[in-house]
Amino acid sequence: VHADQTLFRGLSWKEEDEAELFSEKMRQAKSKFRFARKQWQTVRKSDEADRKAHGPQTLDEHLKEQYDHIPPEGVEGAAFAQKRPGRITTKKTFDLEENNMSEEGGLLDLSHRGNSTTRKLLVSNSNQITEHCHAAGLWAKGFNGKGIKVALFDTGISLTHPHFKKIKGRTNWTNENTLNDGLGHGSFVAGVIASQSEECKGFADEAEIYTYRVFTNEQVSYTSWFLDAFNYAIVMKPDVLNLSIGGPDYLDFPFVQKVNEVTASGIIMVSAIGNDGPHFGTLNNPADQMDVIGVGGIDYGDRIAGFSSRGMTTHELPYGYGRVKPDIMAYGQQVFGSRNTGGCRALSGTSVASPVVAGAVTLLASTVPANKRKQILNPASMKQALVHGTSPIKQHGMSIMEQGNGKLDLMGAYSILKNYQPHASAIPAAWTLHRECSNNYWWPYCKQKMYADAQPLILNTTIVNGMGVVGWFKGPPEWVPGEHGDYLDVQYRYSERLWPWSGFLGLYLRIKSEASSFNGKVSGYVQFIIVSPPGEGELVNRESLVKVPIEVSVIPTPARERRILFDIYHNIRYPPTYIPRDNIDIKNDMLDWHADHPHTNYHDMFNNILTAGYYMEMLTSPFTCFDAKQYGALVMVDPEEEYHPDEVEKLAHDIKNEGLGLVLFAEWYNIDLMVSLKFFDDNTRSWWTPPVGGANVPGLNDLLRPYGIQLGDEHLMGTAKIGTMANIPFKSGANIANFPKGGTLLQGNFHTGRSSYSNRSPAHTSYPFMGWVQPKDHTGRIAIYGDSNCLDSSHATGSGGCTNLLDGMIKYVNSGVMQPAISGGAVPLVQPYTNGAQPPMRRQDVDMTGVFKTDKNVKPVCGVNDNVGTLNEVPASRGTQGDMVASSFTLADLPVVKEEVLHLDTSVRPSEGVSVEEHEVRQAEEEEEEMSQSEEAPSLTDPHEIAEAARKEHDPRIIGPLTVPNMKDHAPLNNVRASVADAIAHHAVERTHERERERAQVYSHEEAVPSHQEAVPEYAVPSYEQHELPQQIQVPKEDQDIDF
């Protein structure tokens, strides 16, 4: 197994002068053995009864059982999915580009644009990060971090490290028996924040340092370790918390909700945005959360680092649109900090940029007088000071999705914080899309001008509330028209409660039909009032008026054949379920998690297709929700979702009667290959296996069946030779199995790998991979290509040539004429084509419950309110990973909780015209009726019945069949903790374990296998005591003396 097959990343940093201790082959061997040994040890930690029942199994037998199908050394690639132990994280700085230094020793620019890389020698007069950030201006005023407590969730630190004055507390939450930093990451992060060394001076050397060791020396961590450490941090109440870690799983609910709880307690959390740049849609969690300050990286030339992850957030897709992130950029390349043994060194990565901001935050916090900190300092006020005090990035052409709100300006933030009064504000503060498009800052919003009768332009605005941890909109937002503002129709969706410290405001902008010939600027602003409870010593609610200016450019509505509708509604990506990568050759990223959106990993395609003269709109709802007469083509790329029968019928009608064209870029689907992609995740203690391949071919075949078209299950690799066009890499694509008479097919020679690359066919075989047809008696046309990777900027396999292919396919469905550059060598069909094989079937060995949002028994729903949401509003039909169930609710809660997780208002109000007394009588009668029904209802003991009952009650936290993460092994509490905190933390941990044991009793013995994981072998299922389910729930009566 090659080292680059370790696909899940840990910490985000790189040591430039790391000594080479072993040869590459020795590294590979050690990596393979450690991974195998860890898996074996995890699986063998079953109870003694299971062990006896299944008999002894040696490590050699386990290795043979698990790794027999891995190709030998020298064979390129492997379909087998390997995951390093611990919580899923992404690229660490160890994995950043090698050779970051020039031969002359100077710093190199690694800025990336699209698929190109440029390298320039940068000039830097100093490696002192504090000089670049002008920290001396605040030091001169007497501020140095004194009185501020900083928590570092990292790899620990040595108590005797010479660079630090005030190491006040160290705790260890791992399974290693040490508090020290054996890796060097934690020491470096601490040094950037608080080092007193003149060689690598930190921002705030008088700050108090508290280290929480949550990563081992092998860079492994678990969700359960973080939960314990977070609980302890809440008790200890640090002012600032730095997390130089990240991962793609924003649906790791226990982790995400605990982060919310940490910030709700007033702790300012700073986190690295990730090292998965220059690709878009690669923001890491928790930095992508609204209540966390997410930090990207730049170099000393004010250029965005090539490794820095790009926006937008993908929580909200495919229902609407993501938010702007990162929040702020800071120096993250060749930054000097402390070694774990003393001395200094230079490192790069966004987890270097994160402590730069955390150090600045610590220094800024110390500028607030101690007697006012409680009233002024909180996660929202600090984010407002940082974001609204930024300075622009000097690098031309960098969009808001790349640079966020700009570069850290320490003195600018200080000037805001010095005169700060609690208020609410918006991020971005204004959407001036008309004014600032020349420098590409507002890409992708201003890349395409607005016009009448289009899909809505969605602006997902973050509301930051410095007045309190909880707030709400006093009333609906109001559109105040400016210049030609009456042409703009503005709809809203917003958080019912802003918690913690923040919420969202979704703005849906449409140009009215009466402006179909208008050409010019439309402007105005949206205004609203945010309300929070009174502050300390106050008697009335706090209120803040917020105005968000909007400017857009409008053009006359384009002709139908120039308008393209891009389907994002039917795209699924990790983490709602385990969706494998589209290109199996990409061994360093096994998950499809970049959102498959024209503004993320398809951004080059988006730019190129607009340059070709088209207009692309996003479909965020089912096929039943758009008017086909408005569009020349519906474009589908790599769809994984299912299709409602009404959608199949509607699309058939549109193609037959309305002249709609369908352009499809498909992907591979092969059950043998999917089975080989399973892996054991020791964080959730379960096997994960994908429910679909690169695309949902069985679902697509349902959609294509009315036209006599079917895709096959061959997994094709090679090069597509299309007419006179340049050859296009064909990576993990699908073959065409059936095609109707009158159509045209292109065939090519490919090799196949039906289960893994060790079984890849050595010889090339001819397969149809592209076809186009106008079905008989239809006014519309269809064009299909078997692979989507050439459109994917993340894989960089030649999107330019593939954009020309897409252009040609769109022109065909509009005109009926395929360009000669494409049609050369194609074969017209005088008889229907079939390869005689059975069409691929859906997986029968996994439970698909919760994988797809499409419920074929429920009519599709349209409407603006279905489009935009936040993390806590992901529809209850979506699947998730096993560890999401370790949240703080019990089995008794499952069937009855209906409110969204963040909604605080659970009261029941009297209806209009009903007195309080009448309301109480009705409520009592309803409660009595519910109690009688619960007594008559049969007791639910089957786990599927319980989960189904919970779903029927629309509990947003119950997404699918649940499993229990392995949280039995926790590091002992350290003796440096206070006795009271020790007792509280123990109680919290034990209560968490108790709840998990209750859930484990119900959910650990499911007969069906969840879609994102296979059943754990019996010997790996934990054994817990049996607990009876509660038969009824006593509901306390509502207080009537409180204004709810």
PDB file of N, CA and C in Angstrom, residues 294-369:
ATOM      1  N   GLY A 294     -13.171  31.677  10.836  1.00  0.00           N
ATOM      2  CA  GLY A 294     -12.449  30.811   9.907  1.00  0.00           C
ATOM      3  C   GLY A 294     -11.339  31.572   9.211  1.00  0.00           C
ATOM      4  N   VAL A 295     -10.123  30.996   9.206  1.00  0.00           N
ATOM      5  CA  VAL A 295      -8.919  31.703   8.761  1.00  0.00           C
ATOM      6  C   VAL A 295      -8.298  31.007   7.559  1.00  0.00           C
ATOM      7  N   GLY A 296      -8.058  31.787   6.501  1.00  0.00           N
ATOM      8  CA  GLY A 296      -7.310  31.328   5.336  1.00  0.00           C
ATOM      9  C   GLY A 296      -5.901  31.870   5.358  1.00  0.00           C
ATOM     10  N   GLY A 297      -5.069  31.416   4.399  1.00  0.00           N
ATOM     11  CA  GLY A 297      -3.656  31.758   4.426  1.00  0.00           C
ATOM     12  C   GLY A 297      -3.198  32.578   3.230  1.00  0.00           C
ATOM     13  N   ILE A 298      -2.316  33.560   3.483  1.00  0.00           N
ATOM     14  CA  ILE A 298      -1.659  34.334   2.434  1.00  0.00           C
ATOM     15  C   ILE A 298      -0.158  34.312   2.686  1.00  0.00           C
ATOM     16  N   ASP A 299       0.635  34.739   1.657  1.00  0.00           N
ATOM     17  CA  ASP A 299       2.074  34.858   1.849  1.00  0.00           C
ATOM     18  C   ASP A 299       2.426  36.318   2.134  1.00  0.00           C
ATOM     19  N   TYR A 300       3.726  36.582   2.288  1.00  0.00           N
ATOM     20  CA  TYR A 300       4.139  37.929   2.645  1.00  0.00           C
ATOM     21  C   TYR A 300       4.006  38.913   1.482  1.00  0.00           C
ATOM     22  N   GLY A 301       3.688  38.421   0.292  1.00  0.00           N
ATOM     23  CA  GLY A 301       3.406  39.294  -0.827  1.00  0.00           C
ATOM     24  C   GLY A 301       1.932  39.603  -0.971  1.00  0.00           C
ATOM     25  N   ASP A 302       1.156  39.270   0.050  1.00  0.00           N
ATOM     26  CA  ASP A 302      -0.307  39.466   0.046  1.00  0.00           C
ATOM     27  C   ASP A 302      -0.967  38.683  -1.077  1.00  0.00           C
ATOM     28  N   ARG A 303      -0.434  37.522  -1.383  1.00  0.00           N
ATOM     29  CA  ARG A 303      -1.046  36.617  -2.348  1.00  0.00           C
ATOM     30  C   ARG A 303      -1.652  35.444  -1.597  1.00  0.00           C
ATOM     31  N   ILE A 304      -2.816  35.004  -2.036  1.00  0.00           N
ATOM     32  CA  ILE A 304      -3.462  33.868  -1.381  1.00  0.00           C
ATOM     33  C   ILE A 304      -2.630  32.613  -1.628  1.00  0.00           C
ATOM     34  N   ALA A 305      -2.331  31.902  -0.566  1.00  0.00           N
ATOM     35  CA  ALA A 305      -1.521  30.691  -0.679  1.00  0.00           C
ATOM     36  C   ALA A 305      -2.260  29.639  -1.498  1.00  0.00           C
ATOM     37  N   GLY A 306      -1.523  28.930  -2.331  1.00  0.00           N
ATOM     38  CA  GLY A 306      -2.150  27.908  -3.151  1.00  0.00           C
ATOM     39  C   GLY A 306      -2.840  26.838  -2.346  1.00  0.00           C
ATOM     40  N   PHE A 307      -2.343  26.565  -1.132  1.00  0.00           N
ATOM     41  CA  PHE A 307      -2.936  25.502  -0.324  1.00  0.00           C
ATOM     42  C   PHE A 307      -4.199  25.928   0.407  1.00  0.00           C
ATOM     43  N   SER A 308      -4.482  27.220   0.489  1.00  0.00           N
ATOM     44  CA  SER A 308      -5.596  27.704   1.298  1.00  0.00           C
ATOM     45  C   SER A 308      -6.930  27.312   0.667  1.00  0.00           C
ATOM     46  N   SER A 309      -7.806  26.677   1.428  1.00  0.00           N
ATOM     47  CA  SER A 309      -9.105  26.229   0.923  1.00  0.00           C
ATOM     48  C   SER A 309      -9.964  27.416   0.518  1.00  0.00           C
ATOM     49  N   ARG A 310     -10.834  27.170  -0.460  1.00  0.00           N
ATOM     50  CA  ARG A 310     -11.710  28.204  -0.988  1.00  0.00           C
ATOM     51  C   ARG A 310     -13.165  27.927  -0.633  1.00  0.00           C
ATOM     52  N   GLY A 311     -13.976  29.012  -0.684  1.00  0.00           N
ATOM     53  CA  GLY A 311     -15.409  28.879  -0.441  1.00  0.00           C
ATOM     54  C   GLY A 311     -16.118  28.356  -1.661  1.00  0.00           C
ATOM     55  N   MET A 312     -17.443  28.257  -1.629  1.00  0.00           N
ATOM     56  CA  MET A 312     -18.330  28.697  -0.586  1.00  0.00           C
ATOM     57  C   MET A 312     -18.560  27.573   0.428  1.00  0.00           C
ATOM     58  N   THR A 313     -19.317  27.853   1.489  1.00  0.00           N
ATOM     59  CA  THR A 313     -19.735  26.769   2.364  1.00  0.00           C
ATOM     60  C   THR A 313     -20.709  25.863   1.600  1.00  0.00           C
ATOM     61  N   THR A 314     -20.730  24.601   1.938  1.00  0.00           N
ATOM     62  CA  THR A 314     -21.584  23.657   1.207  1.00  0.00           C
ATOM     63  C   THR A 314     -22.677  23.057   2.077  1.00  0.00           C
ATOM     64  N   HIS A 315     -22.860  23.556   3.309  1.00  0.00           N
ATOM     65  CA  HIS A 315     -23.950  23.062   4.162  1.00  0.00           C
ATOM     66  C   HIS A 315     -25.296  23.184   3.459  1.00  0.00           C
ATOM     67  N   GLU A 316     -25.476  24.319   2.766  1.00  0.00           N
ATOM     68  CA  GLU A 316     -26.794  24.696   2.282  1.00  0.00           C
ATOM     69  C   GLU A 316     -27.138  24.064   0.940  1.00  0.00           C
ATOM     70  N   LEU A 317     -26.176  23.489   0.269  1.00  0.00           N
ATOM     71  CA  LEU A 317     -26.419  22.886  -1.039  1.00  0.00           C
ATOM     72  C   LEU A 317     -27.000  21.495  -0.864  1.00  0.00           C
ATOM     73  N   PRO A 318     -27.842  21.035  -1.792  1.00  0.00           N
ATOM     74  CA  PRO A 318     -28.220  21.656  -3.053  1.00  0.00           C
ATOM     75  C   PRO A 318     -29.526  22.448  -2.981  1.00  0.00           C
ATOM     76  N   TYR A 319     -29.956  22.867  -1.789  1.00  0.00           N
ATOM     77  CA  TYR A 319     -31.258  23.514  -1.639  1.00  0.00           C
ATOM     78  C   TYR A 319     -31.194  25.006  -1.919  1.00  0.00           C
ATOM     79  N   GLY A 320     -30.027  25.584  -1.892  1.00  0.00           N
ATOM     80  CA  GLY A 320     -29.933  27.019  -2.071  1.00  0.00           C
ATOM     81  C   GLY A 320     -28.522  27.422  -2.430  1.00  0.00           C
ATOM     82  N   TYR A 321     -27.863  28.168  -1.531  1.00  0.00           N
ATOM     83  CA  TYR A 321     -26.540  28.670  -1.845  1.00  0.00           C
ATOM     84  C   TYR A 321     -25.734  28.810  -0.560  1.00  0.00           C
ATOM     85  N   GLY A 322     -24.403  28.679  -0.704  1.00  0.00           N
ATOM     86  CA  GLY A 322     -23.529  28.726   0.452  1.00  0.00           C
ATOM     87  C   GLY A 322     -23.229  30.139   0.916  1.00  0.00           C
ATOM     88  N   ARG A 323     -22.544  30.199   2.059  1.00  0.00           N
ATOM     89  CA  ARG A 323     -22.157  31.483   2.642  1.00  0.00           C
ATOM     90  C   ARG A 323     -20.716  31.831   2.259  1.00  0.00           C
ATOM     91  N   VAL A 324     -20.368  33.110   2.454  1.00  0.00           N
ATOM     92  CA  VAL A 324     -19.020  33.584   2.187  1.00  0.00           C
ATOM     93  C   VAL A 324     -18.108  33.150   3.325  1.00  0.00           C
ATOM     94  N   LYS A 325     -17.062  32.471   3.002  1.00  0.00           N
ATOM     95  CA  LYS A 325     -15.982  32.094   3.906  1.00  0.00           C
ATOM     96  C   LYS A 325     -14.729  31.974   3.055  1.00  0.00           C
ATOM     97  N   PRO A 326     -13.529  32.151   3.572  1.00  0.00           N
ATOM     98  CA  PRO A 326     -13.184  32.345   4.978  1.00  0.00           C
ATOM     99  C   PRO A 326     -13.608  33.713   5.502  1.00  0.00           C
ATOM    100  N   ASP A 327     -13.585  33.847   6.825  1.00  0.00           N
ATOM    101  CA  ASP A 327     -13.907  35.139   7.424  1.00  0.00           C
ATOM    102  C   ASP A 327     -12.783  36.131   7.204  1.00  0.00           C
ATOM    103  N   ILE A 328     -11.548  35.639   7.312  1.00  0.00           N
ATOM    104  CA  ILE A 328     -10.404  36.547   7.288  1.00  0.00           C
ATOM    105  C   ILE A 328      -9.181  35.775   6.802  1.00  0.00           C
ATOM    106  N   MET A 329      -8.238  36.501   6.201  1.00  0.00           N
ATOM    107  CA  MET A 329      -6.981  35.909   5.746  1.00  0.00           C
ATOM    108  C   MET A 329      -5.849  36.420   6.630  1.00  0.00           C
ATOM    109  N   ALA A 330      -4.847  35.572   6.832  1.00  0.00           N
ATOM    110  CA  ALA A 330      -3.674  35.960   7.623  1.00  0.00           C
ATOM    111  C   ALA A 330      -2.461  35.254   7.057  1.00  0.00           C
ATOM    112  N   TYR A 331      -1.285  35.751   7.425  1.00  0.00           N
ATOM    113  CA  TYR A 331      -0.048  35.149   6.927  1.00  0.00           C
ATOM    114  C   TYR A 331       0.046  33.695   7.387  1.00  0.00           C
ATOM    115  N   GLY A 332       0.297  32.822   6.418  1.00  0.00           N
ATOM    116  CA  GLY A 332       0.352  31.397   6.738  1.00  0.00           C
ATOM    117  C   GLY A 332       1.444  30.666   5.992  1.00  0.00           C
ATOM    118  N   GLN A 333       2.369  31.413   5.376  1.00  0.00           N
ATOM    119  CA  GLN A 333       3.440  30.768   4.619  1.00  0.00           C
ATOM    120  C   GLN A 333       4.790  31.257   5.143  1.00  0.00           C
ATOM    121  N   GLN A 334       5.623  30.298   5.526  1.00  0.00           N
ATOM    122  CA  GLN A 334       6.952  30.598   6.068  1.00  0.00           C
ATOM    123  C   GLN A 334       6.867  31.506   7.296  1.00  0.00           C
ATOM    124  N   VAL A 335       5.973  31.164   8.213  1.00  0.00           N
ATOM    125  CA  VAL A 335       5.832  31.898   9.465  1.00  0.00           C
ATOM    126  C   VAL A 335       6.769  31.279  10.499  1.00  0.00           C
ATOM    127  N   PHE A 336       7.439  32.120  11.273  1.00  0.00           N
ATOM    128  CA  PHE A 336       8.358  31.635  12.302  1.00  0.00           C
ATOM    129  C   PHE A 336       7.611  31.400  13.605  1.00  0.00           C
ATOM    130  N   GLY A 337       7.937  30.271  14.242  1.00  0.00           N
ATOM    131  CA  GLY A 337       7.352  29.929  15.533  1.00  0.00           C
ATOM    132  C   GLY A 337       8.282  29.019  16.305  1.00  0.00           C
ATOM    133  N   SER A 338       7.826  28.538  17.456  1.00  0.00           N
ATOM    134  CA  SER A 338       8.670  27.795  18.386  1.00  0.00           C
ATOM    135  C   SER A 338       8.762  26.318  18.028  1.00  0.00           C
ATOM    136  N   ARG A 339       9.970  25.777  18.182  1.00  0.00           N
ATOM    137  CA  ARG A 339      10.143  24.329  18.111  1.00  0.00           C
ATOM    138  C   ARG A 339       9.706  23.702  19.435  1.00  0.00           C
ATOM    139  N   ASN A 340       9.426  22.398  19.400  1.00  0.00           N
ATOM    140  CA  ASN A 340       9.010  21.752  20.648  1.00  0.00           C
ATOM    141  C   ASN A 340      10.164  21.584  21.619  1.00  0.00           C
ATOM    142  N   THR A 341      11.410  21.685  21.140  1.00  0.00           N
ATOM    143  CA  THR A 341      12.575  21.535  22.014  1.00  0.00           C
ATOM    144  C   THR A 341      13.295  22.846  22.248  1.00  0.00           C
ATOM    145  N   GLY A 342      12.717  23.965  21.794  1.00  0.00           N
ATOM    146  CA  GLY A 342      13.381  25.255  21.884  1.00  0.00           C
ATOM    147  C   GLY A 342      13.896  25.673  20.521  1.00  0.00           C
ATOM    148  N   GLY A 343      14.190  26.963  20.370  1.00  0.00           N
ATOM    149  CA  GLY A 343      14.583  27.460  19.070  1.00  0.00           C
ATOM    150  C   GLY A 343      13.372  27.760  18.206  1.00  0.00           C
ATOM    151  N   CYS A 344      13.621  28.175  16.974  1.00  0.00           N
ATOM    152  CA  CYS A 344      12.542  28.597  16.079  1.00  0.00           C
ATOM    153  C   CYS A 344      12.660  27.903  14.732  1.00  0.00           C
ATOM    154  N   ARG A 345      11.572  27.895  14.003  1.00  0.00           N
ATOM    155  CA  ARG A 345      11.545  27.338  12.654  1.00  0.00           C
ATOM    156  C   ARG A 345      10.394  27.964  11.887  1.00  0.00           C
ATOM    157  N   ALA A 346      10.416  27.759  10.562  1.00  0.00           N
ATOM    158  CA  ALA A 346       9.367  28.309   9.707  1.00  0.00           C
ATOM    159  C   ALA A 346       8.457  27.192   9.228  1.00  0.00           C
ATOM    160  N   LEU A 347       7.155  27.408   9.322  1.00  0.00           N
ATOM    161  CA  LEU A 347       6.160  26.454   8.855  1.00  0.00           C
ATOM    162  C   LEU A 347       5.137  27.170   7.963  1.00  0.00           C
ATOM    163  N   SER A 348       4.379  26.366   7.208  1.00  0.00           N
ATOM    164  CA  SER A 348       3.339  26.903   6.333  1.00  0.00           C
ATOM    165  C   SER A 348       2.058  26.111   6.510  1.00  0.00           C
ATOM    166  N   GLY A 349       0.933  26.753   6.228  1.00  0.00           N
ATOM    167  CA  GLY A 349      -0.365  26.089   6.294  1.00  0.00           C
ATOM    168  C   GLY A 349      -1.402  27.001   6.903  1.00  0.00           C
ATOM    169  N   THR A 350      -2.677  26.683   6.684  1.00  0.00           N
ATOM    170  CA  THR A 350      -3.719  27.503   7.305  1.00  0.00           C
ATOM    171  C   THR A 350      -3.752  27.294   8.814  1.00  0.00           C
ATOM    172  N   SER A 351      -3.206  26.191   9.298  1.00  0.00           N
ATOM    173  CA  SER A 351      -3.134  26.039  10.751  1.00  0.00           C
ATOM    174  C   SER A 351      -1.965  26.814  11.317  1.00  0.00           C
ATOM    175  N   VAL A 352      -1.169  27.429  10.463  1.00  0.00           N
ATOM    176  CA  VAL A 352      -0.215  28.448  10.889  1.00  0.00           C
ATOM    177  C   VAL A 352      -0.911  29.811  10.903  1.00  0.00           C
ATOM    178  N   ALA A 353      -1.752  30.040   9.884  1.00  0.00           N
ATOM    179  CA  ALA A 353      -2.507  31.298   9.833  1.00  0.00           C
ATOM    180  C   ALA A 353      -3.496  31.409  10.983  1.00  0.00           C
ATOM    181  N   SER A 354      -4.059  30.271  11.416  1.00  0.00           N
ATOM    182  CA  SER A 354      -5.048  30.301  12.492  1.00  0.00           C
ATOM    183  C   SER A 354      -4.475  30.853  13.793  1.00  0.00           C
ATOM    184  N   PRO A 355      -3.309  30.386  14.286  1.00  0.00           N
ATOM    185  CA  PRO A 355      -2.773  30.997  15.514  1.00  0.00           C
ATOM    186  C   PRO A 355      -2.303  32.434  15.306  1.00  0.00           C
ATOM    187  N   VAL A 356      -2.015  32.829  14.063  1.00  0.00           N
ATOM    188  CA  VAL A 356      -1.725  34.249  13.834  1.00  0.00           C
ATOM    189  C   VAL A 356      -2.941  35.081  14.219  1.00  0.00           C
ATOM    190  N   VAL A 357      -4.131  34.657  13.762  1.00  0.00           N
ATOM    191  CA  VAL A 357      -5.351  35.377  14.118  1.00  0.00           C
ATOM    192  C   VAL A 357      -5.672  35.183  15.598  1.00  0.00           C
ATOM    193  N   ALA A 358      -5.470  33.966  16.114  1.00  0.00           N
ATOM    194  CA  ALA A 358      -5.732  33.727  17.537  1.00  0.00           C
ATOM    195  C   ALA A 358      -4.820  34.590  18.406  1.00  0.00           C
ATOM    196  N   GLY A 359      -3.549  34.748  17.992  1.00  0.00           N
ATOM    197  CA  GLY A 359      -2.645  35.630  18.723  1.00  0.00           C
ATOM    198  C   GLY A 359      -3.101  37.073  18.652  1.00  0.00           C
ATOM    199  N   ALA A 360      -3.557  37.500  17.470  1.00  0.00           N
ATOM    200  CA  ALA A 360      -4.071  38.864  17.326  1.00  0.00           C
ATOM    201  C   ALA A 360      -5.312  39.063  18.191  1.00  0.00           C
ATOM    202  N   VAL A 361      -6.196  38.056  18.224  1.00  0.00           N
ATOM    203  CA  VAL A 361      -7.403  38.141  19.040  1.00  0.00           C
ATOM    204  C   VAL A 361      -7.034  38.248  20.520  1.00  0.00           C
ATOM    205  N   THR A 362      -6.050  37.461  20.943  1.00  0.00           N
ATOM    206  CA  THR A 362      -5.607  37.513  22.342  1.00  0.00           C
ATOM    207  C   THR A 362      -5.079  38.896  22.692  1.00  0.00           C
ATOM    208  N   LEU A 363      -4.261  39.454  21.800  1.00  0.00           N
ATOM    209  CA  LEU A 363      -3.729  40.796  22.036  1.00  0.00           C
ATOM    210  C   LEU A 363      -4.845  41.833  22.042  1.00  0.00           C
ATOM    211  N   LEU A 364      -5.771  41.729  21.095  1.00  0.00           N
ATOM    212  CA  LEU A 364      -6.894  42.673  21.044  1.00  0.00           C
ATOM    213  C   LEU A 364      -7.767  42.567  22.294  1.00  0.00           C
ATOM    214  N   ALA A 365      -7.993  41.336  22.766  1.00  0.00           N
ATOM    215  CA  ALA A 365      -8.829  41.154  23.961  1.00  0.00           C
ATOM    216  C   ALA A 365      -8.234  41.856  25.168  1.00  0.00           C
ATOM    217  N   SER A 366      -6.901  41.899  25.230  1.00  0.00           N
ATOM    218  CA  SER A 366      -6.258  42.548  26.379  1.00  0.00           C
ATOM    219  C   SER A 366      -6.352  44.063  26.313  1.00  0.00           C
ATOM    220  N   THR A 367      -6.762  44.613  25.157  1.00  0.00           N
ATOM    221  CA  THR A 367      -6.929  46.072  25.064  1.00  0.00           C
ATOM    222  C   THR A 367      -8.245  46.541  25.669  1.00  0.00           C
ATOM    223  N   VAL A 368      -9.169  45.625  25.904  1.00  0.00           N
ATOM    224  CA  VAL A 368     -10.445  45.967  26.514  1.00  0.00           C
ATOM    225  C   VAL A 368     -10.258  45.988  28.033  1.00  0.00           C
ATOM    226  N   PRO A 369     -10.617  47.062  28.705  1.00  0.00           N
ATOM    227  CA  PRO A 369     -10.453  47.108  30.165  1.00  0.00           C
ATOM    228  C   PRO A 369     -11.106  45.905  30.837  1.00  0.00           C
TER     229      PRO A 369
END
